[in-house]
Amino acid sequence: MNELHLSEHIAGLRRERKITQEELADFLGVTKAAVSKWETGQTMPDILLLPQLAGFFGVTIDVLMGYEAQLSREQIRRCYQELCSDFAKLPFSETMEKTRALVRRYYACYPFLLQICVLYLNHFMLAEKEEGRKILEEGLLLCDRISQGCKDVGICEDAVALKAVLELQLGHADEVIEILEPMLDLSRISWKSGSVLLQAYCMAEKRELARSYAQVEQYTDLLSLIGGAVELLSLYEEEPERCEETVRRIQGVLELYQVEKLHPNQAAQFYYQSALVYAGHGKKEKALEMLDGFGRCVGRLLRMDQLKLCGDGYFDRLEEWMERLPLGNMAPRDKTFIRESALGALSHPVFSELKETREFQSLQSELLKGGVTHA
């Protein structure tokens, strides 16, 4: 993410092509002194000369000026990580000002704008209510810009999906339904495409690709299964028996696939929602048991040297897929934010009758110190 370096680029391109200042001056119809002043930064070429300069050197005007309208995947990841850290350490308004300046600068870099929408979604709650809504609305505008201007179908589809999540946070349920119903219609043939691709890999004798794809599909389906269970617990919170059965089944899945190690954040969400349901039903011991699981998962996240997604001995072919993700395998939030969010989650009113218990107070204390340490 460089600044404009026209002077250095003119001098560098000229020397690289072994051209004298006089030869360049003759081609452009200016004096040798003018070229010299351009290269030392004393003056700048007339804007009408830029196409001629770029053409002479065989480069684009952007390259000539050192302007990067597009960021690489690695640059986007570094930028996102830096902004995440800023949100955790600096005043919110200062980080937002920096973020908006980057948006203005790279307004034509659609993959970057998409990740800014993700950044807004993960941090808008740090602002005051009205400012938070404004940030979500800015995200909506960026999603529309991506959808209207980007030619990459995948990025456009991601922008539409993100727009739905932003609308949901704003409380616009009808808009979300209008966006997602056509995309998620299970009667469409497209939802079977993954199975067709897998069979094609096998038919083409691309066995390694087939294995990798099958693992990724199973991994993402596993996370979807657990995420769906979280939603089911919320939808059926007034039906204790169904909730009990959902918890029993998903606990089996968590244990079988070692999800606390594989994806502690997903497991933490399940444990937390289960604790909410049990506390709401007045089942204190089971609520505390689920909160213990929540604490274990959050503690695991906080103790990681670097927050990142990873596979395990069973899911051993995920690295290449994770590397292709826009943010790679890094987490979308900073550790400080995770700890504060976890502590905030414990302040839910439904836990009021648990706050005086030794287990609840121990959990709060451990999170304050950096995470529950027991296995």
XYZ file of C-alpha atoms in Angstrom:
375
model
C 0.000 0.000 0.000
C 2.433 2.596 -1.244
C 2.070 6.332 -1.659
C 2.515 7.898 -5.096
C 6.180 7.942 -6.134
C 6.107 9.529 -9.591
C 9.570 11.123 -9.333
C 11.310 7.911 -8.281
C 9.448 5.886 -10.905
C 10.372 8.195 -13.783
C 14.043 8.072 -12.754
C 13.973 4.324 -12.143
C 12.236 3.449 -15.409
C 14.589 5.717 -17.369
C 17.714 4.135 -15.864
C 16.311 0.632 -16.226
C 15.887 1.209 -19.957
C 19.260 3.009 -20.214
C 17.736 6.204 -21.545
C 19.309 9.611 -20.920
C 17.368 12.571 -19.564
C 18.009 14.336 -22.872
C 16.510 11.453 -24.903
C 13.395 11.441 -22.740
C 13.132 15.228 -22.984
C 13.398 15.126 -26.783
C 10.644 12.507 -27.020
C 8.282 14.561 -24.857
C 9.197 17.934 -26.341
C 10.453 19.407 -23.048
C 13.853 20.503 -21.790
C 16.407 18.270 -20.109
C 16.156 20.565 -17.074
C 12.422 19.837 -16.823
C 13.080 16.067 -16.720
C 15.754 16.610 -14.087
C 13.328 18.559 -11.896
C 10.698 15.824 -12.252
C 13.158 13.188 -11.085
C 14.255 15.195 -8.058
C 10.685 16.034 -7.131
C 11.079 19.786 -7.568
C 8.238 19.871 -10.102
C 5.748 17.444 -11.631
C 4.990 16.736 -15.304
C 1.875 18.292 -16.781
C -1.033 15.872 -16.458
C -1.362 15.747 -20.261
C 2.152 14.295 -20.473
C 1.400 11.319 -18.256
C -0.074 9.139 -21.067
C 2.990 9.883 -23.216
C 5.361 9.069 -20.351
C 3.555 5.826 -19.601
C 3.503 4.890 -23.293
C 7.205 5.673 -23.685
C 8.127 3.324 -20.859
C 5.513 0.724 -21.822
C 3.672 0.791 -18.486
C 0.261 1.907 -17.260
C -0.236 5.322 -15.691
C -0.921 3.600 -12.357
C 2.445 1.814 -12.505
C 4.163 5.033 -13.558
C 2.758 6.861 -10.553
C 3.191 3.977 -8.131
C -0.535 3.844 -7.452
C -1.955 0.521 -6.314
C -5.667 0.531 -7.089
C -5.716 -3.176 -6.232
C -4.310 -4.815 -3.147
C -2.904 -8.320 -3.079
C -4.482 -11.001 -0.908
C -1.587 -10.714 1.560
C -1.918 -6.921 1.731
C -5.650 -7.238 2.459
C -4.966 -9.741 5.234
C -2.262 -7.558 6.816
C -4.517 -4.531 6.611
C -7.447 -6.387 8.197
C -5.246 -7.725 10.997
C -3.831 -4.264 11.670
C -7.301 -2.702 11.821
C -8.499 -5.512 14.141
C -5.635 -4.711 16.474
C -6.416 -0.991 16.259
C -10.057 -1.566 17.208
C -8.847 -3.414 20.321
C -6.247 -0.840 21.366
C -7.078 2.590 19.948
C -10.083 4.904 20.317
C -12.924 3.626 18.124
C -13.306 6.916 16.222
C -9.597 6.983 15.371
C -9.692 3.483 13.908
C -12.855 4.251 11.938
C -11.243 7.365 10.469
C -8.275 5.264 9.361
C -10.592 2.597 7.914
C -12.651 5.107 5.953
C -9.494 6.680 4.524
C -8.414 3.244 3.274
C -11.853 2.673 1.743
C -11.598 5.953 -0.171
C -8.126 5.071 -1.365
C -8.945 1.525 -2.514
C -12.508 2.107 -3.609
C -11.899 0.080 -6.778
C -10.458 -2.936 -4.948
C -13.590 -5.034 -4.445
C -11.993 -7.910 -2.453
C -10.709 -5.284 0.001
C -14.110 -3.596 0.265
C -15.669 -6.998 0.983
C -13.334 -7.562 3.930
C -14.051 -4.064 5.209
C -17.716 -5.109 5.350
C -16.647 -8.146 7.402
C -14.602 -5.840 9.636
C -17.611 -3.563 10.184
C -19.809 -6.547 10.990
C -17.352 -7.819 13.585
C -16.738 -4.483 15.318
C -19.765 -2.176 14.925
C -20.989 -3.160 18.405
C -18.019 -1.333 19.939
C -19.589 1.991 18.917
C -22.498 3.839 20.438
C -25.868 2.626 19.124
C -26.432 5.306 16.473
C -22.825 5.265 15.315
C -23.017 1.474 15.090
C -26.070 1.720 12.823
C -24.253 4.235 10.656
C -21.335 1.834 10.262
C -23.668 -1.011 9.264
C -25.302 1.286 6.702
C -21.865 2.143 5.306
C -21.311 -1.588 4.933
C -24.562 -1.885 2.969
C -23.385 0.805 0.559
C -20.086 -1.005 0.065
C -21.940 -4.275 -0.633
C -24.027 -2.506 -3.279
C -20.901 -1.032 -4.853
C -19.308 -4.484 -5.034
C -22.440 -6.062 -6.534
C -22.762 -3.331 -9.170
C -19.094 -2.970 -10.128
C -17.288 -6.266 -9.549
C -17.113 -8.835 -12.351
C -16.091 -11.715 -10.062
C -19.264 -13.772 -9.504
C -17.969 -15.286 -6.265
C -17.164 -11.915 -4.716
C -20.565 -10.571 -5.788
C -22.337 -13.527 -4.183
C -20.372 -12.985 -0.967
C -21.339 -9.304 -1.031
C -25.027 -10.234 -1.333
C -24.742 -12.676 1.583
C -22.940 -10.064 3.697
C -25.572 -7.503 2.842
C -28.204 -9.855 4.256
C -26.268 -10.171 7.545
C -25.864 -6.395 7.777
C -29.589 -5.908 7.129
C -30.339 -8.446 9.866
C -28.220 -6.502 12.360
C -30.207 -3.402 11.424
C -33.451 -5.242 12.124
C -34.590 -5.307 8.487
C -36.064 -8.815 8.435
C -38.116 -8.375 5.240
C -35.050 -7.205 3.319
C -33.103 -10.253 4.500
C -35.866 -12.607 3.383
C -36.027 -10.914 -0.017
C -32.273 -11.307 -0.468
C -31.791 -14.858 0.760
C -34.916 -16.820 -0.120
C -34.015 -17.093 -3.829
C -30.402 -18.017 -2.979
C -31.219 -20.732 -0.438
C -34.147 -22.461 -2.112
C -33.462 -26.182 -1.477
C -35.672 -27.145 -4.417
C -33.022 -25.751 -6.780
C -30.616 -28.107 -8.496
C -27.587 -25.972 -7.601
C -27.409 -27.196 -3.992
C -26.273 -30.607 -5.276
C -23.334 -29.133 -7.201
C -20.756 -30.137 -4.567
C -21.563 -33.825 -4.958
C -21.401 -33.509 -8.745
C -17.978 -31.836 -8.571
C -16.669 -34.569 -6.286
C -17.830 -37.263 -8.690
C -16.207 -35.375 -11.574
C -12.860 -35.288 -9.737
C -13.086 -39.053 -9.274
C -14.089 -39.642 -12.900
C -11.144 -37.538 -14.067
C -8.845 -39.572 -11.790
C -7.962 -36.482 -9.752
C -8.028 -38.456 -6.534
C -6.072 -35.997 -4.395
C -8.368 -33.134 -5.370
C -11.360 -35.351 -4.600
C -9.983 -36.181 -1.148
C -9.295 -32.549 -0.336
C -12.717 -31.430 -1.527
C -14.478 -34.194 0.414
C -12.667 -33.185 3.610
C -13.493 -29.511 3.195
C -17.130 -30.362 2.473
C -17.360 -32.567 5.571
C -15.628 -29.917 7.710
C -17.946 -27.109 6.596
C -21.006 -29.377 6.932
C -19.897 -30.202 10.486
C -19.687 -26.524 11.391
C -23.066 -25.905 9.738
C -24.602 -28.749 11.739
C -23.407 -27.207 15.004
C -24.429 -23.702 13.910
C -27.860 -25.019 12.985
C -28.187 -26.590 16.419
C -27.489 -23.216 18.016
C -30.379 -21.771 16.025
C -32.639 -24.716 16.907
C -32.002 -24.207 20.624
C -33.103 -20.614 20.232
C -36.176 -21.499 18.162
C -37.342 -24.255 20.531
C -36.287 -22.703 23.835
C -39.827 -23.195 25.198
C -39.700 -26.940 24.529
C -37.293 -28.370 27.149
C -37.404 -31.958 25.899
C -36.464 -31.020 22.330
C -33.679 -28.771 23.598
C -32.393 -31.569 25.831
C -32.267 -33.936 22.854
C -30.525 -31.331 20.683
C -27.877 -30.797 23.363
C -27.385 -34.562 23.788
C -26.895 -35.138 20.080
C -24.584 -32.195 19.471
C -22.487 -32.969 22.544
C -21.896 -36.363 20.950
C -20.786 -34.653 17.735
C -18.479 -32.280 19.639
C -16.818 -35.194 21.401
C -16.615 -37.435 18.352
C -15.014 -34.782 16.148
C -13.069 -33.053 18.966
C -14.616 -29.749 17.959
C -13.352 -27.910 21.060
C -9.848 -28.276 19.614
C -10.819 -28.189 15.946
C -12.969 -25.042 16.097
C -13.277 -23.711 19.678
C -15.295 -20.683 18.585
C -18.083 -22.819 17.097
C -18.138 -25.061 20.154
C -18.235 -21.987 22.432
C -21.324 -20.673 20.643
C -23.104 -23.989 21.160
C -22.210 -24.190 24.848
C -23.293 -20.600 25.420
C -26.693 -21.037 23.754
C -27.213 -24.270 25.688
C -26.421 -22.421 28.931
C -28.985 -19.747 28.058
C -31.671 -22.387 27.499
C -30.879 -24.341 30.665
C -30.742 -21.181 32.787
C -34.073 -20.105 31.325
C -35.552 -23.468 32.336
C -34.181 -23.083 35.863
C -31.705 -25.965 35.456
C -28.772 -24.327 37.230
C -26.392 -27.296 37.308
C -26.723 -27.970 33.590
C -26.409 -24.263 32.818
C -23.150 -24.139 34.802
C -21.951 -27.285 33.017
C -22.516 -25.607 29.643
C -20.843 -22.399 30.836
C -17.861 -24.499 31.878
C -17.630 -25.745 28.288
C -17.977 -22.159 27.053
C -15.125 -21.113 29.334
C -12.897 -23.949 28.123
C -13.363 -22.939 24.498
C -12.832 -19.224 25.103
C -9.778 -20.058 27.223
C -8.373 -22.144 24.386
C -8.834 -19.209 22.003
C -7.157 -16.786 24.383
C -4.188 -19.092 24.980
C -3.427 -19.551 21.279
C -0.155 -17.933 20.208
C -1.961 -16.775 17.103
C -5.716 -16.899 16.552
C -6.242 -19.035 13.485
C -8.294 -21.813 11.952
C -6.663 -25.220 11.707
C -7.365 -28.844 10.926
C -6.278 -31.895 12.910
C -5.123 -35.455 12.367
C -8.447 -36.369 10.758
C -9.031 -33.152 8.800
C -5.484 -33.049 7.441
C -6.192 -31.506 4.024
C -7.675 -28.149 4.987
C -4.598 -25.932 4.745
C -4.781 -25.262 1.006
C -8.492 -24.412 1.266
C -7.935 -22.156 4.272
C -5.132 -20.385 2.439
C -7.604 -19.487 -0.318
C -10.008 -17.875 2.154
C -9.934 -14.054 1.961
C -8.456 -13.782 5.470
C -6.564 -17.059 5.295
C -6.722 -18.996 8.555
C -6.635 -15.972 10.848
C -9.520 -15.119 13.150
C -11.700 -12.089 12.265
C -11.376 -10.576 15.772
C -8.584 -9.676 18.163
C -8.036 -11.625 21.425
C -8.864 -8.566 23.504
C -12.207 -8.268 21.754
C -12.917 -11.982 22.284
C -12.272 -11.747 26.025
C -14.418 -8.637 26.401
C -17.223 -10.239 24.369
C -17.097 -13.388 26.512
C -17.254 -11.382 29.726
C -20.109 -9.334 28.296
C -21.969 -12.525 27.385
C -21.908 -13.588 31.038
C -23.842 -10.451 31.987
C -27.010 -11.791 30.327
C -29.973 -11.364 32.733
C -30.871 -15.058 32.505
C -27.684 -15.838 34.458
C -28.642 -13.608 37.402
C -29.337 -16.600 39.686
C -25.954 -18.131 38.852
C -23.785 -15.138 39.642
C -23.374 -15.985 43.312
C -22.187 -19.531 42.652
C -18.534 -20.437 43.030
C -18.430 -21.907 39.497
C -19.742 -18.740 37.835
C -17.416 -16.446 39.760
C -14.465 -18.700 38.978
C -15.320 -18.554 35.265
C -15.413 -14.753 35.307
C -12.119 -14.608 37.190
C -10.378 -16.987 34.796
C -11.581 -15.046 31.749
C -10.288 -11.826 33.255
C -6.898 -13.482 33.717
C -6.817 -14.720 30.145
C -8.900 -17.869 29.916
C -9.939 -20.999 31.742
C -6.920 -23.251 32.087
C -8.408 -26.662 32.892
C -8.660 -29.277 30.139
